[in-house]
Short mmCIF file of C-alpha atoms and ligand atoms in Angstrom, two decimals:
data_model
loop_
_atom_site.label_atom_id
_atom_site.label_comp_id
_atom_site.label_asym_id
_atom_site.label_seq_id
_atom_site.Cartn_x
_atom_site.Cartn_y
_atom_site.Cartn_z
CA MET A 1 -0.31 0.18 0.26
CA ILE A 2 1.01 3.59 -0.69
CA GLN A 3 2.31 5.39 2.59
CA THR A 4 0.92 9.24 2.24
CA SER A 5 3.23 11.09 5.16
CA LEU A 6 -0.24 11.87 6.86
CA GLN A 7 -2.91 8.67 7.65
CA SER A 8 -5.36 11.34 8.33
CA LEU A 9 -8.39 8.67 8.18
CA SER A 10 -6.68 5.71 9.97
CA GLY A 11 -9.40 2.95 10.22
CA LYS A 12 -11.63 5.10 8.87
CA ARG A 13 -14.63 2.99 7.55
CA ILE A 14 -15.59 4.88 4.46
CA VAL A 15 -18.64 3.94 1.80
CA LEU A 16 -18.24 5.36 -1.22
CA GLY A 17 -21.41 5.06 -3.68
CA ILE A 18 -20.99 5.94 -6.72
CA GLY A 19 -24.47 7.15 -9.21
CA GLY A 20 -24.56 6.86 -12.71
CA GLY A 21 -22.75 9.85 -13.91
CA ILE A 22 -19.57 10.73 -16.36
CA ALA A 23 -17.44 11.78 -13.28
CA ALA A 24 -17.86 7.95 -12.00
CA TYR A 25 -14.48 7.90 -13.44
CA LYS A 26 -12.95 9.82 -10.48
CA CYS A 27 -13.92 7.56 -8.19
CA ALA A 28 -11.04 4.98 -8.50
CA ASP A 29 -9.04 7.81 -8.13
CA LEU A 30 -11.04 9.25 -4.94
CA SER A 31 -11.07 4.99 -3.66
CA ARG A 32 -6.63 5.66 -4.20
CA ARG A 33 -6.46 8.58 -1.70
CA LEU A 34 -9.00 7.30 0.59
CA ILE A 35 -7.01 4.37 1.07
CA GLU A 36 -3.73 6.02 0.77
CA ARG A 37 -4.93 8.17 3.90
CA GLY A 38 -5.54 4.82 5.58
CA ALA A 39 -9.21 4.16 5.24
CA GLN A 40 -10.95 0.98 4.66
CA ILE A 41 -13.06 1.81 1.54
CA ARG A 42 -16.56 -0.56 0.80
CA VAL A 43 -17.88 0.78 -2.81
CA VAL A 44 -21.54 0.31 -3.40
CA MET A 45 -22.77 1.11 -7.38
CA THR A 46 -26.16 1.86 -8.50
CA HIS A 47 -27.34 0.06 -11.83
CA ALA A 48 -26.23 3.19 -13.94
CA ALA A 49 -22.65 3.57 -12.19
CA LYS A 50 -21.29 0.01 -13.91
CA LYS A 51 -22.01 1.86 -17.06
CA PHE A 52 -19.53 4.84 -16.30
CA ILE A 53 -16.61 2.25 -14.91
CA THR A 54 -16.72 -1.16 -13.42
CA PRO A 55 -16.86 -2.68 -11.19
CA LEU A 56 -13.62 -4.16 -11.46
CA THR A 57 -11.44 -1.55 -11.59
CA MET A 58 -13.40 -0.49 -8.27
CA GLN A 59 -12.58 -3.87 -6.94
CA ALA A 60 -9.12 -3.24 -7.68
CA VAL A 61 -8.46 0.09 -5.92
CA SER A 62 -10.33 -0.51 -3.04
CA GLY A 63 -9.46 -4.35 -2.79
CA HIS A 64 -12.78 -5.44 -2.03
CA PRO A 65 -15.76 -7.18 -4.19
CA VAL A 66 -17.54 -4.15 -5.68
CA LEU A 67 -21.53 -4.25 -4.05
CA LYS A 68 -24.09 -3.74 -6.45
CA SER A 69 -27.04 -5.39 -6.30
CA LEU A 70 -29.47 -5.68 -3.33
CA LEU A 71 -30.56 -9.15 -4.30
CA ASP A 72 -27.39 -10.74 -5.04
CA LEU A 73 -27.21 -13.42 -2.90
CA GLY A 74 -23.43 -14.44 -3.16
CA ALA A 75 -22.75 -10.49 -2.36
CA GLU A 76 -25.48 -10.52 0.33
CA THR A 77 -23.79 -13.47 1.99
CA ALA A 78 -20.41 -11.84 2.31
CA MET A 79 -22.07 -8.44 3.12
CA ASP A 80 -25.39 -7.84 3.73
CA HIS A 81 -26.98 -3.88 2.60
CA ILE A 82 -27.95 -3.68 6.98
CA GLU A 83 -24.34 -5.31 7.52
CA ILE A 84 -22.53 -2.59 5.68
CA ALA A 85 -25.00 0.29 6.73
CA LYS A 86 -23.80 0.14 10.52
CA TRP A 87 -20.10 -0.96 9.44
CA ALA A 88 -19.95 2.77 7.69
CA ASP A 89 -18.58 5.21 9.73
CA PHE A 90 -19.27 7.32 6.99
CA VAL A 91 -21.11 7.33 3.90
CA LEU A 92 -20.22 9.49 0.77
CA LEU A 93 -21.99 9.56 -2.87
CA ALA A 94 -20.19 10.53 -5.37
CA PRO A 95 -21.28 11.56 -7.58
CA ALA A 96 -24.48 11.99 -6.55
CA THR A 97 -26.64 12.25 -10.01
CA ALA A 98 -30.00 13.74 -10.42
CA ASP A 99 -31.69 10.82 -10.21
CA LEU A 100 -29.89 9.63 -7.25
CA ILE A 101 -30.50 12.65 -4.93
CA ALA A 102 -34.27 12.29 -6.05
CA ARG A 103 -34.81 8.73 -5.13
CA ILE A 104 -32.89 9.41 -1.50
CA ALA A 105 -35.00 12.67 -1.12
CA ALA A 106 -38.20 10.70 -1.52
CA GLY A 107 -36.54 7.31 1.06
CA MET A 108 -36.97 5.27 -1.55
CA GLY A 109 -34.77 2.24 -1.05
CA ASN A 110 -35.16 0.52 -4.32
CA ASP A 111 -31.78 -0.54 -4.79
CA LEU A 112 -28.70 -1.26 -2.57
CA LEU A 113 -27.45 2.16 -2.13
CA THR A 114 -30.72 3.77 -1.42
CA THR A 115 -31.46 0.43 1.15
CA ILE A 116 -28.03 1.15 3.09
CA TYR A 117 -28.76 5.30 2.78
CA LEU A 118 -32.02 4.55 4.85
CA ALA A 119 -30.23 1.75 6.85
CA THR A 120 -27.42 3.44 8.48
CA ASP A 121 -26.97 6.05 10.99
CA ALA A 122 -23.54 7.43 9.29
CA PRO A 123 -23.05 10.98 8.26
CA VAL A 124 -24.05 10.76 4.75
CA ALA A 125 -22.30 13.52 2.61
CA PHE A 126 -23.84 13.96 -1.46
CA ALA A 127 -21.09 14.82 -3.81
CA PRO A 128 -23.59 16.22 -6.53
CA GLY A 129 -21.78 15.82 -10.37
CA MET A 130 -24.17 16.02 -13.25
CA ASN A 131 -25.39 18.50 -16.47
CA GLN A 132 -25.73 22.19 -15.37
CA GLN A 133 -29.50 22.15 -16.77
CA MET A 134 -30.49 19.26 -15.33
CA TYR A 135 -28.65 20.32 -11.62
CA ARG A 136 -30.43 24.02 -11.73
CA ALA A 137 -34.06 21.92 -12.42
CA ILE A 138 -35.97 23.19 -9.86
CA ALA A 139 -37.10 19.22 -8.84
CA THR A 140 -32.98 19.32 -8.61
CA GLN A 141 -32.49 21.94 -6.26
CA GLU A 142 -35.72 21.20 -4.27
CA ASN A 143 -34.40 17.58 -3.64
CA ILE A 144 -31.12 18.79 -2.57
CA ALA A 145 -32.60 21.58 -0.30
CA THR A 146 -34.39 18.56 1.61
CA LEU A 147 -31.14 16.50 2.34
CA SER A 148 -29.18 19.82 3.31
CA ARG A 149 -32.52 19.79 5.81
CA ARG A 150 -31.70 16.76 6.84
CA GLY A 151 -28.40 17.98 7.91
CA HIS A 152 -26.32 16.41 5.10
CA PRO A 153 -23.23 18.05 3.49
CA ILE A 154 -23.71 18.79 0.46
CA TRP A 155 -19.99 19.56 -1.49
CA GLY A 156 -20.36 21.01 -4.49
CA PRO A 157 -20.73 20.82 -7.32
CA ALA A 158 -18.08 23.04 -8.98
CA SER A 159 -18.44 24.90 -11.97
CA GLY A 160 -16.45 24.92 -15.90
CA LYS A 161 -16.80 22.99 -18.71
CA GLN A 162 -18.75 19.52 -18.76
CA ALA A 163 -18.70 16.56 -20.17
CA CYS A 164 -21.65 16.86 -22.91
CA GLY A 165 -19.79 19.97 -24.07
CA ASP A 166 -22.00 22.79 -21.72
CA ILE A 167 -20.82 24.97 -19.28
CA GLY A 168 -21.81 25.87 -15.86
CA ILE A 169 -22.25 24.88 -12.80
CA GLY A 170 -22.87 20.67 -12.10
CA ARG A 171 -18.77 19.03 -12.21
CA MET A 172 -18.12 16.88 -9.22
CA LEU A 173 -15.65 18.06 -7.13
CA GLU A 174 -11.99 16.73 -7.79
CA PRO A 175 -10.80 13.62 -6.00
CA LEU A 176 -8.48 16.45 -3.67
CA GLN A 177 -10.66 18.66 -2.88
CA LEU A 178 -13.29 15.61 -1.65
CA VAL A 179 -10.57 13.89 0.37
CA ALA A 180 -9.70 17.12 1.86
CA LEU A 181 -14.06 17.69 3.23
CA ILE A 182 -13.79 14.16 4.43
CA GLU A 183 -10.50 14.81 6.50
CA ASN A 184 -12.14 17.86 7.81
CA TYR A 185 -15.15 16.56 8.83
CA PHE A 186 -13.24 13.54 11.03
CA ILE A 187 -10.90 16.05 12.31
CA ASP A 188 -13.51 18.65 13.45
CA THR A 189 -14.38 18.55 16.49
CA ASP A 190 -13.99 15.10 18.34
CA LEU A 191 -11.42 16.47 20.26
CA SER A 192 -13.16 19.82 21.85
CA GLY A 193 -12.98 19.81 25.77
CA LEU A 194 -9.95 18.19 26.13
CA SER A 195 -6.50 20.36 26.53
CA LEU A 196 -3.41 19.58 25.88
CA LEU A 197 0.13 20.99 27.70
CA ILE A 198 3.34 20.13 25.59
CA THR A 199 6.58 20.97 25.74
CA ALA A 200 8.86 21.22 22.71
CA GLY A 201 12.23 21.75 21.73
CA PRO A 202 15.66 22.29 22.96
CA THR A 203 16.54 24.34 25.82
CA ARG A 204 19.26 27.14 25.77
CA GLU A 205 21.66 27.18 28.93
CA ALA A 206 23.06 30.54 29.36
CA ILE A 207 27.12 30.84 29.55
CA ASP A 208 27.42 33.88 29.22
CA PRO A 209 25.55 37.12 27.20
CA VAL A 210 26.24 35.53 23.90
CA ARG A 211 27.04 31.68 24.64
CA TYR A 212 24.99 28.80 26.12
CA LEU A 213 24.71 25.36 26.20
CA SER A 214 21.82 23.43 24.11
CA ASN A 215 21.09 20.23 21.89
CA HIS A 216 19.93 19.68 18.56
CA SER A 217 16.27 19.15 18.95
CA SER A 218 14.55 20.47 16.28
CA GLY A 219 10.95 20.83 17.62
CA LYS A 220 9.31 18.88 15.10
CA MET A 221 8.04 16.08 17.33
CA GLY A 222 6.25 18.55 19.78
CA TYR A 223 5.13 21.06 16.77
CA ALA A 224 3.27 17.50 14.95
CA ILE A 225 1.41 16.45 18.60
CA ALA A 226 0.47 20.18 18.97
CA GLU A 227 -0.93 20.77 15.20
CA ALA A 228 -2.83 17.34 15.28
CA ALA A 229 -4.02 18.06 18.47
CA SER A 230 -5.10 21.44 18.11
CA LYS A 231 -6.85 20.12 14.36
CA ARG A 232 -8.84 17.36 15.88
CA GLY A 233 -10.42 20.07 18.23
CA ALA A 234 -8.34 20.33 21.09
CA ARG A 235 -7.18 22.91 23.21
CA VAL A 236 -3.44 23.04 22.87
CA THR A 237 -0.63 25.50 25.11
CA LEU A 238 2.48 24.72 23.45
CA VAL A 239 5.86 25.83 25.84
CA SER A 240 8.35 25.75 23.14
CA GLY A 241 12.09 26.52 23.71
CA PRO A 242 13.70 28.47 20.89
CA VAL A 243 13.15 25.99 17.55
CA ASN A 244 12.55 27.43 13.61
CA LEU A 245 8.93 26.22 13.40
CA PRO A 246 5.73 28.60 12.34
CA THR A 247 3.36 28.17 14.99
CA PRO A 248 0.09 25.60 14.31
CA ALA A 249 -2.90 27.42 13.82
CA ASN A 250 -4.94 27.71 17.02
CA VAL A 251 -2.55 26.90 18.81
CA ASN A 252 -1.51 28.97 22.23
CA ARG A 253 2.41 28.95 21.81
CA ILE A 254 5.02 30.50 24.95
CA ASN A 255 8.09 31.18 23.93
CA VAL A 256 10.68 29.95 26.26
CA GLN A 257 14.62 30.40 26.18
CA SER A 258 15.88 27.93 29.01
CA ALA A 259 15.16 24.93 31.10
CA GLU A 260 14.30 27.18 34.33
CA GLU A 261 11.53 29.14 32.42
CA MET A 262 10.13 26.10 30.99
CA HIS A 263 9.61 25.02 34.43
CA VAL A 264 7.84 28.09 35.31
CA VAL A 265 5.54 27.91 32.57
CA VAL A 266 4.36 24.67 32.27
CA GLN A 267 3.88 24.83 36.10
CA GLN A 268 1.81 27.90 36.02
CA HIS A 269 -0.72 26.15 33.28
CA ALA A 270 0.28 22.37 34.15
CA GLY A 271 -3.41 22.00 36.77
CA VAL A 272 -5.47 23.33 34.00
CA HIS A 273 -4.63 21.02 31.27
CA GLN A 274 -5.81 17.39 31.12
CA ILE A 275 -2.81 15.99 29.33
CA PHE A 276 0.92 16.55 29.48
CA VAL A 277 3.32 16.07 26.87
CA ALA A 278 7.04 16.64 27.96
CA CYS A 279 8.70 16.62 23.99
CA ALA A 280 11.22 19.32 24.90
CA ALA A 281 14.74 18.06 25.23
CA VAL A 282 15.61 19.68 28.25
CA ALA A 283 19.08 20.10 29.13
CA ASP A 284 19.60 18.15 32.08
CA PHE A 285 22.48 20.83 33.19
CA LYS A 286 23.15 24.55 33.16
CA PRO A 287 26.10 26.15 34.46
CA ALA A 288 26.03 26.77 38.11
CA THR A 289 26.85 30.84 37.23
CA MET A 290 26.22 32.82 34.02
CA ALA A 291 29.25 35.20 33.47
CA ASN A 292 27.32 39.02 33.45
CA GLN A 293 30.07 39.84 30.82
CA LYS A 294 31.42 38.05 27.74
CA MET A 295 33.85 35.93 28.50
CA LYS A 296 37.42 36.04 27.48
CA LYS A 297 40.02 34.06 26.38
CA LYS A 298 43.49 34.58 28.43
CA ASP A 299 46.90 34.55 27.36
CA GLY A 300 48.27 30.89 28.76
CA HIS A 301 45.35 28.97 29.75
CA ASP A 302 44.29 26.36 27.28
CA GLU A 303 41.96 24.64 29.19
CA ILE A 304 38.88 26.30 31.45
CA THR A 305 36.28 24.21 33.39
CA LEU A 306 32.65 24.77 33.26
CA SER A 307 30.69 23.62 36.25
CA LEU A 308 27.26 22.71 35.53
CA THR A 309 24.14 22.07 37.76
CA LYS A 310 21.23 20.11 37.58
CA ASN A 311 18.20 21.66 36.31
CA PRO A 312 14.91 20.96 37.34
CA ASP A 313 13.01 17.68 36.24
CA ILE A 314 9.92 19.26 34.81
CA LEU A 315 7.94 16.20 33.45
CA ALA A 316 9.01 14.41 37.25
CA SER A 317 7.69 17.62 38.72
CA VAL A 318 3.87 17.60 36.69
CA ALA A 319 3.34 13.88 37.20
CA ALA A 320 4.25 14.25 40.91
CA MET A 321 1.79 16.53 41.14
CA THR A 322 -0.85 15.63 44.04
CA ASP A 323 -3.58 18.43 42.80
CA ASN A 324 -5.44 18.31 39.33
CA ARG A 325 -2.21 16.23 37.76
CA PRO A 326 -2.51 15.72 34.31
CA PHE A 327 -1.83 12.63 32.36
CA THR A 328 1.75 12.86 32.07
CA VAL A 329 3.30 11.87 29.09
CA GLY A 330 7.33 11.58 28.47
CA PHE A 331 9.36 11.15 25.74
CA ALA A 332 12.88 8.53 26.54
CA ALA A 333 15.44 9.24 23.50
CA GLU A 334 17.80 6.45 23.88
CA THR A 335 20.87 5.23 22.08
CA GLN A 336 20.86 1.46 23.77
CA ASP A 337 18.72 -0.92 26.02
CA VAL A 338 15.51 1.44 24.47
CA GLU A 339 13.10 -0.98 26.35
CA GLN A 340 14.58 -1.07 29.55
CA TYR A 341 15.60 2.70 30.20
CA ALA A 342 12.16 3.19 29.21
CA ARG A 343 10.43 1.20 31.08
CA ASP A 344 12.83 2.40 33.85
CA LYS A 345 11.72 5.80 33.21
CA LEU A 346 8.38 5.53 33.06
CA ALA A 347 7.61 3.70 36.48
CA LYS A 348 10.90 5.84 38.19
CA LYS A 349 9.05 9.56 37.23
CA ASN A 350 5.49 7.90 37.39
CA LEU A 351 4.06 8.67 33.91
CA ASN A 352 1.27 7.31 32.49
CA LEU A 353 2.91 6.24 29.10
CA ILE A 354 6.05 6.97 27.61
CA CYS A 355 7.26 6.78 23.76
CA ALA A 356 10.63 6.10 23.26
CA ASN A 357 13.17 6.54 20.51
CA ASP A 358 16.47 4.86 19.09
CA VAL A 359 18.19 8.31 18.53
CA SER A 360 21.24 6.17 17.73
CA GLN A 361 19.33 5.10 14.28
CA GLN A 362 19.91 8.06 11.39
CA GLU A 363 17.02 8.47 9.69
CA GLN A 364 15.02 9.41 13.16
CA GLY A 365 14.99 11.59 16.15
CA CYS A 366 16.24 14.90 16.94
CA ASP A 367 16.76 16.99 13.65
CA SER A 368 14.93 14.35 11.29
CA ASP A 369 11.99 14.92 9.50
CA GLN A 370 10.64 11.21 10.62
CA ASN A 371 10.25 9.04 13.61
CA THR A 372 9.76 5.49 14.62
CA LEU A 373 8.23 5.80 18.42
CA HIS A 374 7.78 2.58 20.88
CA LEU A 375 4.83 3.21 23.39
CA TYR A 376 5.38 1.89 27.18
CA TRP A 377 2.15 2.12 29.24
CA PRO A 378 2.15 0.35 32.94
CA ASN A 379 0.29 -2.66 31.24
CA GLY A 380 0.60 -2.09 27.58
CA ASP A 381 2.89 -1.13 24.48
CA LYS A 382 2.67 -0.32 20.78
CA ILE A 383 5.50 0.43 17.64
CA LEU A 384 4.72 3.41 15.73
CA PRO A 385 6.58 2.48 12.55
CA LEU A 386 8.92 4.71 11.00
CA ALA A 387 7.09 7.37 9.33
CA SER A 388 6.87 11.29 8.75
CA LYS A 389 6.42 13.18 12.74
CA VAL A 390 3.36 14.60 11.04
CA ASN A 391 2.17 11.33 10.68
CA ILE A 392 3.34 9.64 14.25
CA GLY A 393 1.77 13.14 15.86
CA HIS A 394 -1.51 12.16 14.59
CA GLN A 395 -1.49 8.50 15.67
CA LEU A 396 0.15 9.32 19.09
CA VAL A 397 -2.87 11.61 19.80
CA GLY A 398 -5.15 9.16 18.79
CA GLU A 399 -3.02 7.08 21.16
CA ILE A 400 -2.58 9.38 24.01
CA VAL A 401 -6.22 9.38 23.43
CA LEU A 402 -7.63 6.38 24.09
CA LEU A 403 -4.98 5.62 27.35
CA PHE A 404 -6.58 8.92 28.58
CA HIS A 405 -10.19 7.73 28.33
CA GLY A 406 -9.40 4.36 29.59
CA ASP A 407 -10.32 2.31 26.57
CA LYS A 408 -7.09 0.82 26.38
O1 LIG B 501 15.21 11.71 32.05
P1 LIG B 501 15.05 12.09 30.69
O2 LIG B 501 15.78 13.36 30.52
O3 LIG B 501 15.75 10.88 29.98
O4 LIG B 501 14.08 12.51 30.54
C1 LIG B 501 13.05 12.44 29.14
C2 LIG B 501 11.96 13.26 29.19
O5 LIG B 501 11.93 13.70 30.47
C3 LIG B 501 11.14 14.27 28.31
O6 LIG B 501 10.17 13.73 27.74
C4 LIG B 501 11.86 15.08 28.43
O7 LIG B 501 11.16 16.59 28.09
C5 LIG B 501 11.55 14.98 30.01
N1 LIG B 501 12.21 16.51 31.11
C6 LIG B 501 11.98 17.22 31.37
N2 LIG B 501 12.94 17.75 31.90
C7 LIG B 501 13.96 17.50 32.68
C8 LIG B 501 15.04 16.55 31.68
C9 LIG B 501 13.74 15.95 30.46
O8 LIG B 501 10.57 17.60 31.67
N3 LIG B 501 15.04 18.43 33.15
#
């Protein structure tokens, strides 16, 4: 299977209902794009749709036999119309032709697709596709208004040149536009009401006014988690060390430099967030004293000694909170005995979850765009295999939310 950078529809079960219009040919691409994003697809075709694209094509791209007849005994024993109606997380009718829209608006159940519509409680969206005159017909407009009143999203149609030669409104939206609309539908608000406090990036520990101790953390992993959670409607506060990244949309970003500053800000906010994710690469030590002036080289001194003192452990301090302690997630960047160190840290710091990554591997870790994580929690573990940090961010938010709700 092709992997996109973002499995935004991971595990989502989508019924793609194809009506009999010329835009049906776009459904092969649409299906492929949905699968690339992690969706499971079942294709249902009307009788007329089969004239525009073959069930064999749709079977090949969706990986499953196409369901095309209400009374097809063979197909019905595999998954009947009631089962498929219950299976669906989402139903998209594309192209929704004038005829299909009319039959559904009238509440008919005279083929497999209309029956599934009646039997499902999943959201059903329509992507109209038809000749511009048919679209503008009063009957069609009234039927679409009926579907709208029932709360169905109506996506499109677009305007432009039509297969029949006409120019006007009636073109089905392009596959990528429909995919984006489905993605938005799912990521809209399912985490609204949830709040996350996330630390990201490195810290800088001042040696003198111009020098500091730091590390190679890019902040990309923490920013990806912040973006994924925010996109799903969560309230996100991001406490960020110095990084070169844009602030994700709708995220409240608080910039800090040192571990000390990060600690203060986290303490201010931890009690009013439900989940704390410590993704920052906090410097364990800082110079014991910061020189007021730039330190000078001295003739005859080939060595200097820098005395370091321990920084506060921000993660451990949150995990030790007694009042309003958030669900606490830590990271463990290790170069050896990853599981051993991660499990020790989980227990020692009293965490709910630890995300271990093996930074001895070149293609993952601090400054890379990719990552793989091994998650450990008190009674389980899970590997998130190598993928972009954006993708890992989405998967990780999903896992955190399941554990937070006690579903694992
Ligand atoms: O113990 P270690 O530094 O390996 O732990 C890493 C985890 O602890 C990360 O989640 C990091 O953000 C957090 N941490 C912290 N404050 C420190 C050191 C690490 O919050 N001073």
